[in-house]
Amino acid sequence: MSNRMWGGRFESGPDAIMEEINASIAFDKALFAQDLAGSRAHCRMLVAQSIIGKEDGEAILEGLDAIEAEIRDESFTFSRALEDIHMNIEARLAEMIGPAAGRLHTARSRNDQVATDFRLWVRDAIDTIDAALADLQLAFLDKAEEHAATIMPGFTHLQTAQPVTFGHHLMAYVEMIGRDRGRFADARERLNESPLGAAALAGTAFPIDRFATAEALGFARPTANSLDSVSDRDFALESLAAASICALHLSRLAEEIVVWCSAPFSFVQLSDKFTTGSSIMPQKRNPDAAELVRAKVGRILGALTTLATVMKGLPLAYSKDMQEDKEPVFDALPTLSLCVAAMTGMMRDLVPNEKAMRRAAGQGYSTATDLADWLVREGGLPFREAHHVTGRVVALASDSGRALDQLTVEEMKAIDDRIDERVKGVLSVAKSVASRTSYGGTAPKNVRNQVKRWRRRLDQKPRSGRSRG
Ligand code: ARG
């Protein structure tokens, strides 16, 4: 039997393998709500423009409601022979209301239909992610405020560099997530145009009102070029790119958490809720959630690569290749939401081990730069010379197995007589961090100011999900 939706010119049905490779219903049924929304908007517009009759329109709308109920209570039978969500719904509509169902597809094609459905789905996913990212930022802000003055070692090359505050370290992630949200917001804005009514590729001769359907679906406006409308998947690519960068940020923090909770570091303790035990080693508390967040960037970045490769070299307008757009997106965006939620939970419950962090902050001569800066400021030395003198002081400390603030002033004076008692004021880690008050610096005072600034910003900026269109 040939396909009942488009089989007019076909004598036989497809080969079993053809059906298998062609069908997308297994995954695009996730678009049912968006497909129904698009059909409702299209149907109302067709009636308003007198393209179809009022009674047919009402029958269609009632049928769509009944179909929605069937899908939601799982009594709807999805058929692979009907290929995709669009034809599954339309075929069921025909069973329910008869020939009037055939009028719904007037001035429409599956090409603009799927582009519309997919945009709506991605838009919702962006809104979900944005709300989750805002929650993560709040978790960071609360922890950063609490630990604005908690000292930890700052690293470069994962070598102890200079002391920083734990709050400052966390605020670095607030900045990153802020940029991530900005990327999603930008993507959402460009996404928010309606392809519905572009039809197969060239538009339609029916007197449709694309502005009306755009508005009904919460889009800012209709897309301006019908060829572009059905062949564009930038919105999906951009969202995957934003998701990839965001997931990559999360993987960096995840890695830090894994390192921080290892016994030699012992900087933080994760809660029981976000760790697992070992079946053989009773002492273990493994940071599995952090490890999984660290790993999941792989599939998100993979999704971006997949879709970019699908789209590369495709001629205008629609090609069936584009059916391969959905699975990577359906996997990647919810995966990101899950990672963000896991990170938020971990961050809320995480308890820093202030003693261990502070001890580590003092190791590795982390205040050497403070000494060099002091020599510049108080001794009038050029920085390069101060750097050299400080190197000799570090060597003395190192040779005698002491920290910088354990050397006597006399010992340091013997290296350079421009050093005096006042130097003691800069060699402790607490003094070091408190002194770094340059804009964007690590001083506790700065951290508190940044927390305030971000709280104001988060209060002001409504999440994109709240404003449709
Ligand atoms: N299932 C298809 C997809 O996801 C819908 C569009 C099909 N259009 C067509 N001309 N065969 O891309």
Tab-separated table of C-alpha atoms and ligand atoms in Angstrom:
chain	number	residue	atom	x	y	z
A	1	MET	CA	0.000	0.000	0.000
A	2	SER	CA	1.396	3.407	-0.887
A	3	ASN	CA	1.598	6.182	1.717
A	4	ARG	CA	-1.863	7.537	2.394
A	5	MET	CA	-0.589	11.063	3.044
A	6	TRP	CA	1.502	11.561	-0.068
A	7	GLY	CA	1.253	8.285	-2.036
A	8	GLY	CA	-0.870	9.524	-4.957
A	9	ARG	CA	1.713	8.809	-7.615
A	10	PHE	CA	3.173	5.701	-5.988
A	11	GLU	CA	2.043	2.181	-6.786
A	12	SER	CA	3.765	0.308	-4.019
A	13	GLY	CA	4.746	1.060	-0.471
A	14	PRO	CA	8.309	1.562	0.661
A	15	ASP	CA	10.823	-1.171	1.274
A	16	ALA	CA	11.074	-2.053	4.963
A	17	ILE	CA	14.552	-0.578	5.094
A	18	MET	CA	13.313	2.590	3.415
A	19	GLU	CA	10.629	2.917	6.044
A	20	GLU	CA	13.169	2.430	8.776
A	21	ILE	CA	15.652	4.974	7.499
A	22	ASN	CA	12.960	7.461	6.570
A	23	ALA	CA	10.877	7.500	9.732
A	24	SER	CA	11.493	10.091	12.416
A	25	ILE	CA	8.459	9.457	14.598
A	26	ALA	CA	10.513	7.621	17.224
A	27	PHE	CA	12.134	10.911	18.188
A	28	ASP	CA	10.062	13.714	16.670
A	29	LYS	CA	7.016	12.734	18.683
A	30	ALA	CA	8.689	14.967	21.269
A	31	LEU	CA	7.420	17.826	19.087
A	32	PHE	CA	3.737	16.949	19.487
A	33	ALA	CA	2.821	19.955	21.650
A	34	GLN	CA	4.608	22.364	19.329
A	35	ASP	CA	3.064	20.709	16.285
A	36	LEU	CA	-0.428	21.048	17.743
A	37	ALA	CA	0.229	24.697	18.679
A	38	GLY	CA	1.422	25.423	15.144
A	39	SER	CA	-1.608	23.691	13.637
A	40	ARG	CA	-4.034	25.571	15.857
A	41	ALA	CA	-2.499	28.923	14.922
A	42	HIS	CA	-2.480	27.976	11.245
A	43	CYS	CA	-6.099	26.769	11.339
A	44	ARG	CA	-7.379	29.922	13.064
A	45	MET	CA	-5.549	32.062	10.530
A	46	LEU	CA	-7.000	30.070	7.602
A	47	VAL	CA	-10.499	30.677	8.966
A	48	ALA	CA	-9.848	34.361	9.641
A	49	GLN	CA	-8.590	34.785	6.078
A	50	SER	CA	-11.623	32.866	4.722
A	51	ILE	CA	-9.300	30.289	3.177
A	52	ILE	CA	-11.217	27.502	4.904
A	53	GLY	CA	-14.752	27.560	6.314
A	54	LYS	CA	-15.572	28.267	9.925
A	55	GLU	CA	-17.181	24.891	10.517
A	56	ASP	CA	-14.246	22.983	9.123
A	57	GLY	CA	-11.978	25.125	11.252
A	58	GLU	CA	-13.940	24.302	14.389
A	59	ALA	CA	-13.937	20.610	13.603
A	60	ILE	CA	-10.168	20.741	13.095
A	61	LEU	CA	-9.587	22.550	16.386
A	62	GLU	CA	-11.765	20.104	18.296
A	63	GLY	CA	-9.967	17.208	16.664
A	64	LEU	CA	-6.592	18.657	17.618
A	65	ASP	CA	-7.741	18.943	21.242
A	66	ALA	CA	-8.884	15.325	21.210
A	67	ILE	CA	-5.534	14.260	19.747
A	68	GLU	CA	-3.679	16.165	22.425
A	69	ALA	CA	-5.699	14.342	25.081
A	70	GLU	CA	-4.890	10.991	23.470
A	71	ILE	CA	-1.182	11.740	23.314
A	72	ARG	CA	-1.112	12.938	26.901
A	73	ASP	CA	-2.940	9.901	28.257
A	74	GLU	CA	-0.778	7.689	26.052
A	75	SER	CA	-3.653	6.148	24.133
A	76	PHE	CA	-2.438	7.620	20.830
A	77	THR	CA	-0.870	5.034	18.520
A	78	PHE	CA	2.233	6.365	16.792
A	79	SER	CA	2.815	4.672	13.478
A	80	ARG	CA	6.169	4.363	11.775
A	81	ALA	CA	4.447	3.981	8.408
A	82	LEU	CA	3.249	7.558	8.878
A	83	GLU	CA	6.861	8.703	9.148
A	84	ASP	CA	6.757	11.664	11.443
A	85	ILE	CA	4.768	13.583	14.034
A	86	HIS	CA	3.166	15.834	11.436
A	87	MET	CA	1.636	13.015	9.438
A	88	ASN	CA	0.765	10.960	12.499
A	89	ILE	CA	-1.307	13.825	13.825
A	90	GLU	CA	-2.893	14.673	10.495
A	91	ALA	CA	-3.806	11.054	9.790
A	92	ARG	CA	-5.452	10.710	13.188
A	93	LEU	CA	-7.304	13.959	12.570
A	94	ALA	CA	-8.695	12.499	9.366
A	95	GLU	CA	-9.831	9.390	11.209
A	96	MET	CA	-11.569	11.565	13.760
A	97	ILE	CA	-13.216	14.294	11.699
A	98	GLY	CA	-13.145	13.012	8.144
A	99	PRO	CA	-12.349	14.987	4.987
A	100	ALA	CA	-12.274	18.402	6.723
A	101	ALA	CA	-8.929	17.301	8.188
A	102	GLY	CA	-7.470	17.534	4.708
A	103	ARG	CA	-8.032	21.307	4.710
A	104	LEU	CA	-5.587	21.937	7.545
A	105	HIS	CA	-2.592	21.479	5.288
A	106	THR	CA	-3.724	24.264	2.937
A	107	ALA	CA	-0.940	26.817	2.387
A	108	ARG	CA	1.443	24.795	4.505
A	109	SER	CA	4.122	22.179	4.017
A	110	ARG	CA	5.893	19.880	6.411
A	111	ASN	CA	8.968	21.952	5.652
A	112	ASP	CA	7.695	25.123	7.295
A	113	GLN	CA	5.802	23.045	9.816
A	114	VAL	CA	8.862	21.252	11.141
A	115	ALA	CA	10.925	24.441	11.119
A	116	THR	CA	8.233	26.097	13.237
A	117	ASP	CA	7.855	23.177	15.643
A	118	PHE	CA	11.576	22.878	16.126
A	119	ARG	CA	12.033	26.584	16.802
A	120	LEU	CA	9.291	26.446	19.410
A	121	TRP	CA	10.926	23.432	21.044
A	122	VAL	CA	14.382	25.020	21.121
A	123	ARG	CA	12.900	28.256	22.471
A	124	ASP	CA	11.350	26.381	25.393
A	125	ALA	CA	14.607	24.551	26.008
A	126	ILE	CA	16.500	27.852	26.090
A	127	ASP	CA	14.027	29.242	28.619
A	128	THR	CA	14.415	26.171	30.810
A	129	ILE	CA	18.199	26.399	30.638
A	130	ASP	CA	18.194	30.117	31.358
A	131	ALA	CA	16.081	29.650	34.489
A	132	ALA	CA	18.409	26.871	35.646
A	133	LEU	CA	21.466	29.042	35.004
A	134	ALA	CA	19.935	31.878	37.021
A	135	ASP	CA	19.485	29.446	39.920
A	136	LEU	CA	23.085	28.349	39.592
A	137	GLN	CA	24.237	31.959	39.704
A	138	LEU	CA	22.244	32.478	42.890
A	139	ALA	CA	23.861	29.418	44.449
A	140	PHE	CA	27.283	30.863	43.595
A	141	LEU	CA	26.342	34.281	44.972
A	142	ASP	CA	25.168	32.855	48.292
A	143	LYS	CA	28.311	30.765	48.687
A	144	ALA	CA	30.567	33.620	47.563
A	145	GLU	CA	29.009	36.026	50.032
A	146	GLU	CA	29.430	33.517	52.832
A	147	HIS	CA	33.066	32.991	51.849
A	148	ALA	CA	34.029	36.468	50.696
A	149	ALA	CA	36.995	36.372	53.096
A	150	THR	CA	37.782	32.639	53.052
A	151	ILE	CA	41.340	32.298	51.811
A	152	MET	CA	42.509	29.689	49.336
A	153	PRO	CA	45.509	29.386	47.067
A	154	GLY	CA	45.049	30.842	43.618
A	155	PHE	CA	46.727	28.778	40.921
A	156	THR	CA	48.338	29.280	37.565
A	157	HIS	CA	49.664	26.128	35.881
A	158	LEU	CA	47.997	24.455	38.898
A	159	GLN	CA	50.997	25.750	40.847
A	160	THR	CA	50.339	27.892	43.896
A	161	ALA	CA	50.484	31.455	42.599
A	162	GLN	CA	48.922	34.014	44.919
A	163	PRO	CA	46.346	33.746	47.675
A	164	VAL	CA	42.792	34.508	46.611
A	165	THR	CA	39.426	34.337	48.295
A	166	PHE	CA	37.087	31.415	47.749
A	167	GLY	CA	34.314	33.925	47.128
A	168	HIS	CA	36.341	35.512	44.351
A	169	HIS	CA	36.960	32.120	42.774
A	170	LEU	CA	33.236	31.355	42.762
A	171	MET	CA	32.419	34.781	41.358
A	172	ALA	CA	34.567	33.936	38.346
A	173	TYR	CA	31.943	31.314	37.497
A	174	VAL	CA	29.138	33.839	37.960
A	175	GLU	CA	30.784	35.871	35.201
A	176	MET	CA	31.104	32.837	32.927
A	177	ILE	CA	27.494	31.809	33.466
A	178	GLY	CA	26.479	35.418	32.852
A	179	ARG	CA	28.109	35.265	29.425
A	180	ASP	CA	26.480	31.883	28.786
A	181	ARG	CA	23.079	33.366	29.523
A	182	GLY	CA	23.901	36.239	27.214
A	183	ARG	CA	24.696	33.819	24.398
A	184	PHE	CA	21.432	31.945	24.932
A	185	ALA	CA	19.513	35.228	25.055
A	186	ASP	CA	21.087	36.350	21.783
A	187	ALA	CA	20.307	33.014	20.161
A	188	ARG	CA	16.730	33.227	21.409
A	189	GLU	CA	16.258	36.659	19.946
A	190	ARG	CA	17.394	35.597	16.486
A	191	LEU	CA	15.421	32.359	16.792
A	192	ASN	CA	12.197	34.157	17.557
A	193	GLU	CA	10.841	34.556	14.030
A	194	SER	CA	8.113	32.383	12.569
A	195	PRO	CA	8.815	30.267	9.478
A	196	LEU	CA	5.168	29.174	9.297
A	197	GLY	CA	3.667	30.076	5.940
A	198	ALA	CA	6.917	29.786	4.001
A	199	ALA	CA	5.223	26.589	2.818
A	200	ALA	CA	7.424	24.125	0.902
A	201	LEU	CA	10.025	26.726	-0.093
A	202	ALA	CA	8.479	29.493	-2.174
A	203	GLY	CA	5.615	30.848	-0.116
A	204	THR	CA	2.009	30.390	-1.191
A	205	ALA	CA	-0.616	31.924	-3.448
A	206	PHE	CA	-3.245	31.732	-0.694
A	207	PRO	CA	-3.892	35.050	1.078
A	208	ILE	CA	-2.380	33.919	4.375
A	209	ASP	CA	-1.482	36.215	7.267
A	210	ARG	CA	1.938	35.216	8.511
A	211	PHE	CA	2.031	38.058	11.002
A	212	ALA	CA	-1.051	36.639	12.718
A	213	THR	CA	0.394	33.134	13.058
A	214	ALA	CA	3.716	34.553	14.205
A	215	GLU	CA	1.988	36.510	16.940
A	216	ALA	CA	-0.207	33.606	17.991
A	217	LEU	CA	2.903	31.500	18.541
A	218	GLY	CA	4.754	34.178	20.506
A	219	PHE	CA	7.197	34.979	17.712
A	220	ALA	CA	8.322	38.575	17.268
A	221	ARG	CA	7.658	38.510	13.509
A	222	PRO	CA	7.575	36.160	10.518
A	223	THR	CA	10.833	35.222	8.789
A	224	ALA	CA	11.416	37.335	5.682
A	225	ASN	CA	12.603	34.817	3.089
A	226	SER	CA	10.753	31.600	2.390
A	227	LEU	CA	13.826	29.695	1.166
A	228	ASP	CA	15.794	30.670	4.241
A	229	SER	CA	12.818	29.854	6.456
A	230	VAL	CA	12.723	26.172	5.573
A	231	SER	CA	16.462	25.648	5.249
A	232	ASP	CA	17.742	27.538	8.275
A	233	ARG	CA	18.849	25.658	11.368
A	234	ASP	CA	21.052	28.413	12.774
A	235	PHE	CA	18.837	28.614	15.844
A	236	ALA	CA	19.694	25.009	16.686
A	237	LEU	CA	23.381	25.469	15.892
A	238	GLU	CA	23.624	28.631	17.934
A	239	SER	CA	21.890	27.001	20.872
A	240	LEU	CA	24.232	24.034	20.680
A	241	ALA	CA	27.220	26.367	20.469
A	242	ALA	CA	26.015	28.273	23.529
A	243	ALA	CA	25.321	24.968	25.267
A	244	SER	CA	28.782	23.668	24.394
A	245	ILE	CA	30.549	26.688	25.838
A	246	CYS	CA	28.379	26.548	28.924
A	247	ALA	CA	28.988	22.818	29.394
A	248	LEU	CA	32.680	23.442	28.944
A	249	HIS	CA	32.539	26.025	31.747
A	250	LEU	CA	30.764	23.547	33.979
A	251	SER	CA	33.375	20.915	33.200
A	252	ARG	CA	36.110	23.214	34.468
A	253	LEU	CA	34.377	23.698	37.789
A	254	ALA	CA	33.596	19.987	37.893
A	255	GLU	CA	37.289	19.247	37.470
A	256	GLU	CA	38.157	21.686	40.248
A	257	ILE	CA	35.643	20.044	42.547
A	258	VAL	CA	37.092	16.607	41.795
A	259	VAL	CA	40.577	17.892	42.615
A	260	TRP	CA	39.411	19.830	45.662
A	261	CYS	CA	37.771	16.828	47.260
A	262	SER	CA	40.717	14.508	46.776
A	263	ALA	CA	42.433	13.682	50.079
A	264	PRO	CA	45.731	15.500	49.343
A	265	PHE	CA	43.775	18.720	48.701
A	266	SER	CA	40.791	18.298	51.038
A	267	PHE	CA	39.611	21.802	50.162
A	268	VAL	CA	35.929	20.971	50.088
A	269	GLN	CA	33.481	18.367	51.213
A	270	LEU	CA	30.551	17.413	49.028
A	271	SER	CA	27.315	16.289	50.633
A	272	ASP	CA	26.101	12.701	50.692
A	273	LYS	CA	23.431	13.785	48.245
A	274	PHE	CA	25.940	14.378	45.458
A	275	THR	CA	28.478	11.628	46.058
A	276	THR	CA	28.541	7.851	45.961
A	277	GLY	CA	30.363	5.169	47.893
A	278	SER	CA	32.597	2.412	46.624
A	279	SER	CA	31.448	-1.201	46.763
A	280	ILE	CA	34.899	-2.333	47.854
A	281	MET	CA	36.592	0.597	49.615
A	282	PRO	CA	34.436	1.619	52.575
A	283	GLN	CA	36.245	4.913	53.164
A	284	LYS	CA	35.402	6.317	49.733
A	285	ARG	CA	33.137	9.215	48.911
A	286	ASN	CA	33.321	9.662	45.177
A	287	PRO	CA	32.407	12.915	43.418
A	288	ASP	CA	30.434	11.123	40.679
A	289	ALA	CA	28.121	14.025	39.946
A	290	ALA	CA	31.086	16.304	39.310
A	291	GLU	CA	32.769	13.651	37.181
A	292	LEU	CA	29.635	13.212	35.089
A	293	VAL	CA	29.258	16.947	34.587
A	294	ARG	CA	32.903	16.981	33.525
A	295	ALA	CA	32.180	14.227	31.014
A	296	LYS	CA	28.851	15.302	29.578
A	297	VAL	CA	30.358	18.217	27.704
A	298	GLY	CA	31.493	15.478	25.319
A	299	ARG	CA	28.032	14.673	24.042
A	300	ILE	CA	26.985	18.316	23.937
A	301	LEU	CA	29.985	19.323	21.891
A	302	GLY	CA	29.380	16.165	19.849
A	303	ALA	CA	25.849	17.323	19.103
A	304	LEU	CA	27.162	20.628	17.782
A	305	THR	CA	29.646	18.813	15.571
A	306	THR	CA	26.936	16.448	14.351
A	307	LEU	CA	24.523	19.177	13.340
A	308	ALA	CA	27.184	21.428	11.840
A	309	THR	CA	28.319	18.478	9.738
A	310	VAL	CA	24.751	17.709	8.665
A	311	MET	CA	24.199	21.293	7.553
A	312	LYS	CA	27.534	21.766	5.838
A	313	GLY	CA	27.228	21.948	2.066
A	314	LEU	CA	23.429	21.540	1.961
A	315	PRO	CA	21.946	23.345	-1.025
A	316	LEU	CA	18.829	25.470	-0.489
A	317	ALA	CA	16.159	24.823	0.483
A	318	TYR	CA	14.940	21.815	2.494
A	319	SER	CA	16.739	18.475	2.220
A	320	LYS	CA	15.866	15.346	4.125
A	321	ASP	CA	19.315	15.519	5.681
A	322	MET	CA	17.766	18.095	7.964
A	323	GLN	CA	15.650	15.466	9.672
A	324	GLU	CA	18.912	14.543	11.384
A	325	ASP	CA	18.807	17.899	13.199
A	326	LYS	CA	16.593	16.804	16.048
A	327	GLU	CA	18.235	13.978	17.959
A	328	PRO	CA	21.443	15.837	18.793
A	329	VAL	CA	19.454	18.829	20.021
A	330	PHE	CA	16.932	16.706	21.935
A	331	ASP	CA	19.840	15.053	23.684
A	332	ALA	CA	22.165	17.992	24.246
A	333	LEU	CA	19.900	20.714	25.619
A	334	PRO	CA	18.192	18.591	28.306
A	335	THR	CA	21.618	17.161	29.149
A	336	LEU	CA	22.844	20.682	29.804
A	337	SER	CA	19.812	21.428	32.019
A	338	LEU	CA	20.601	18.325	34.029
A	339	CYS	CA	24.260	19.310	34.405
A	340	VAL	CA	23.302	22.792	35.561
A	341	ALA	CA	20.869	21.380	38.119
A	342	ALA	CA	23.492	18.920	39.396
A	343	MET	CA	26.055	21.700	39.691
A	344	THR	CA	23.563	23.901	41.541
A	345	GLY	CA	22.857	21.126	44.033
A	346	MET	CA	26.548	20.414	44.535
A	347	MET	CA	27.345	24.081	45.007
A	348	ARG	CA	24.564	24.658	47.542
A	349	ASP	CA	25.680	21.705	49.675
A	350	LEU	CA	29.431	22.077	49.296
A	351	VAL	CA	31.339	22.952	52.472
A	352	PRO	CA	34.831	24.376	52.121
A	353	ASN	CA	37.485	23.211	54.544
A	354	GLU	CA	38.690	26.673	55.481
A	355	LYS	CA	41.685	25.469	57.488
A	356	ALA	CA	43.081	23.282	54.724
A	357	MET	CA	42.554	25.999	52.125
A	358	ARG	CA	44.275	28.596	54.237
A	359	ARG	CA	47.171	26.316	55.029
A	360	ALA	CA	47.639	25.579	51.354
A	361	ALA	CA	47.351	29.277	50.536
A	362	GLY	CA	50.419	29.962	52.640
A	363	GLN	CA	52.477	27.284	50.942
A	364	GLY	CA	54.624	27.845	47.888
A	365	TYR	CA	55.691	31.369	48.902
A	366	SER	CA	52.393	32.666	47.633
A	367	THR	CA	53.004	36.167	49.007
A	368	ALA	CA	56.308	36.642	47.164
A	369	THR	CA	54.638	39.078	44.756
A	370	ASP	CA	53.420	41.086	47.753
A	371	LEU	CA	57.023	41.398	48.938
A	372	ALA	CA	58.212	42.501	45.501
A	373	ASP	CA	55.344	45.012	45.250
A	374	TRP	CA	56.230	46.335	48.713
A	375	LEU	CA	59.864	46.844	47.641
A	376	VAL	CA	58.615	48.856	44.668
A	377	ARG	CA	56.187	50.890	46.730
A	378	GLU	CA	58.169	51.490	49.901
A	379	GLY	CA	61.757	50.937	48.781
A	380	GLY	CA	61.456	52.702	45.437
A	381	LEU	CA	63.031	49.749	43.548
A	382	PRO	CA	62.209	49.135	39.903
A	383	PHE	CA	59.951	46.069	39.703
A	384	ARG	CA	62.588	43.925	37.976
A	385	GLU	CA	65.086	44.575	40.755
A	386	ALA	CA	62.432	43.971	43.412
A	387	HIS	CA	61.652	40.681	41.672
A	388	HIS	CA	65.321	39.679	41.944
A	389	VAL	CA	65.624	40.618	45.629
A	390	THR	CA	62.438	38.732	46.402
A	391	GLY	CA	63.841	35.701	44.610
A	392	ARG	CA	66.776	35.705	47.009
A	393	VAL	CA	64.438	36.002	50.001
A	394	VAL	CA	62.406	33.050	48.685
A	395	ALA	CA	65.614	31.044	48.277
A	396	LEU	CA	66.519	31.740	51.905
A	397	ALA	CA	63.079	30.635	53.083
A	398	SER	CA	63.242	27.563	50.897
A	399	ASP	CA	66.746	26.589	52.064
A	400	SER	CA	65.708	26.878	55.693
A	401	GLY	CA	62.339	25.167	55.207
A	402	ARG	CA	60.262	28.145	56.306
A	403	ALA	CA	57.432	30.270	54.959
A	404	LEU	CA	58.070	33.915	54.041
A	405	ASP	CA	56.351	35.292	57.111
A	406	GLN	CA	58.543	33.043	59.297
A	407	LEU	CA	61.764	34.849	58.281
A	408	THR	CA	63.031	37.572	60.588
A	409	VAL	CA	63.279	41.132	59.364
A	410	GLU	CA	67.041	41.011	60.070
A	411	GLU	CA	67.500	38.028	57.789
A	412	MET	CA	65.696	39.836	55.006
A	413	LYS	CA	67.546	43.066	55.674
A	414	ALA	CA	70.782	41.170	55.203
A	415	ILE	CA	69.675	40.449	51.644
A	416	ASP	CA	68.595	44.043	50.949
A	417	ASP	CA	68.867	46.804	53.513
A	418	ARG	CA	65.895	48.669	52.099
A	419	ILE	CA	63.695	46.058	53.830
A	420	ASP	CA	62.360	47.051	57.278
A	421	GLU	CA	59.741	45.940	59.872
A	422	ARG	CA	56.856	47.303	57.844
A	423	VAL	CA	57.302	44.425	55.402
A	424	LYS	CA	55.705	42.112	57.984
A	425	GLY	CA	52.458	43.845	57.138
A	426	VAL	CA	52.282	42.323	53.652
A	427	LEU	CA	53.623	38.812	54.031
A	428	SER	CA	50.562	37.098	55.494
A	429	VAL	CA	47.967	35.625	53.153
A	430	ALA	CA	45.170	37.605	54.824
A	431	LYS	CA	46.988	40.897	54.252
A	432	SER	CA	47.779	39.848	50.730
A	433	VAL	CA	44.172	39.259	49.711
A	434	ALA	CA	42.904	42.293	51.621
A	435	SER	CA	45.340	44.484	49.691
A	436	ARG	CA	44.146	43.399	46.239
A	437	THR	CA	41.468	46.020	45.906
A	438	SER	CA	42.041	46.973	42.265
A	439	TYR	CA	38.761	46.713	40.320
A	440	GLY	CA	38.102	43.025	39.736
A	441	GLY	CA	40.668	42.025	42.375
A	442	THR	CA	40.270	39.348	45.029
A	443	ALA	CA	39.906	41.454	48.214
A	444	PRO	CA	36.929	40.390	50.384
A	445	LYS	CA	35.556	43.923	50.068
A	446	ASN	CA	35.564	43.598	46.265
A	447	VAL	CA	33.901	40.207	46.420
A	448	ARG	CA	31.065	41.634	48.520
A	449	ASN	CA	30.631	44.498	46.066
A	450	GLN	CA	30.493	42.112	43.127
A	451	VAL	CA	27.942	39.942	44.904
A	452	LYS	CA	25.800	43.038	45.409
A	453	ARG	CA	26.206	44.127	41.811
A	454	TRP	CA	25.170	40.703	40.548
A	455	ARG	CA	22.188	40.471	42.882
A	456	ARG	CA	20.929	43.782	41.520
A	457	ARG	CA	21.508	42.583	37.980
A	458	LEU	CA	19.678	39.297	38.524
A	459	ASP	CA	16.732	41.078	40.135
A	460	GLN	CA	16.436	43.542	37.304
A	461	LYS	CA	16.775	41.228	34.363
A	462	PRO	CA	13.657	39.148	33.981
A	463	ARG	CA	14.422	35.688	32.706
A	464	SER	CA	13.862	35.418	29.001
A	465	GLY	CA	11.222	32.746	29.638
A	466	ARG	CA	8.930	35.261	31.229
A	467	SER	CA	8.737	37.496	28.222
A	468	ARG	CA	7.291	35.755	25.219
A	469	GLY	CA	8.323	37.303	21.962
B	1	ARG	N1	10.193	14.660	9.342
B	1	ARG	C1	10.683	15.691	8.495
B	1	ARG	C2	11.867	16.403	9.149
B	1	ARG	O1	12.007	16.287	10.308
B	1	ARG	C3	9.610	16.691	8.223
B	1	ARG	C4	9.796	17.442	6.959
B	1	ARG	C5	9.641	16.544	5.811
B	1	ARG	N2	9.563	17.258	4.589
B	1	ARG	C6	9.669	16.652	3.401
B	1	ARG	N3	9.629	17.394	2.364
B	1	ARG	N4	9.830	15.354	3.326
B	1	ARG	O2	12.659	17.051	8.494
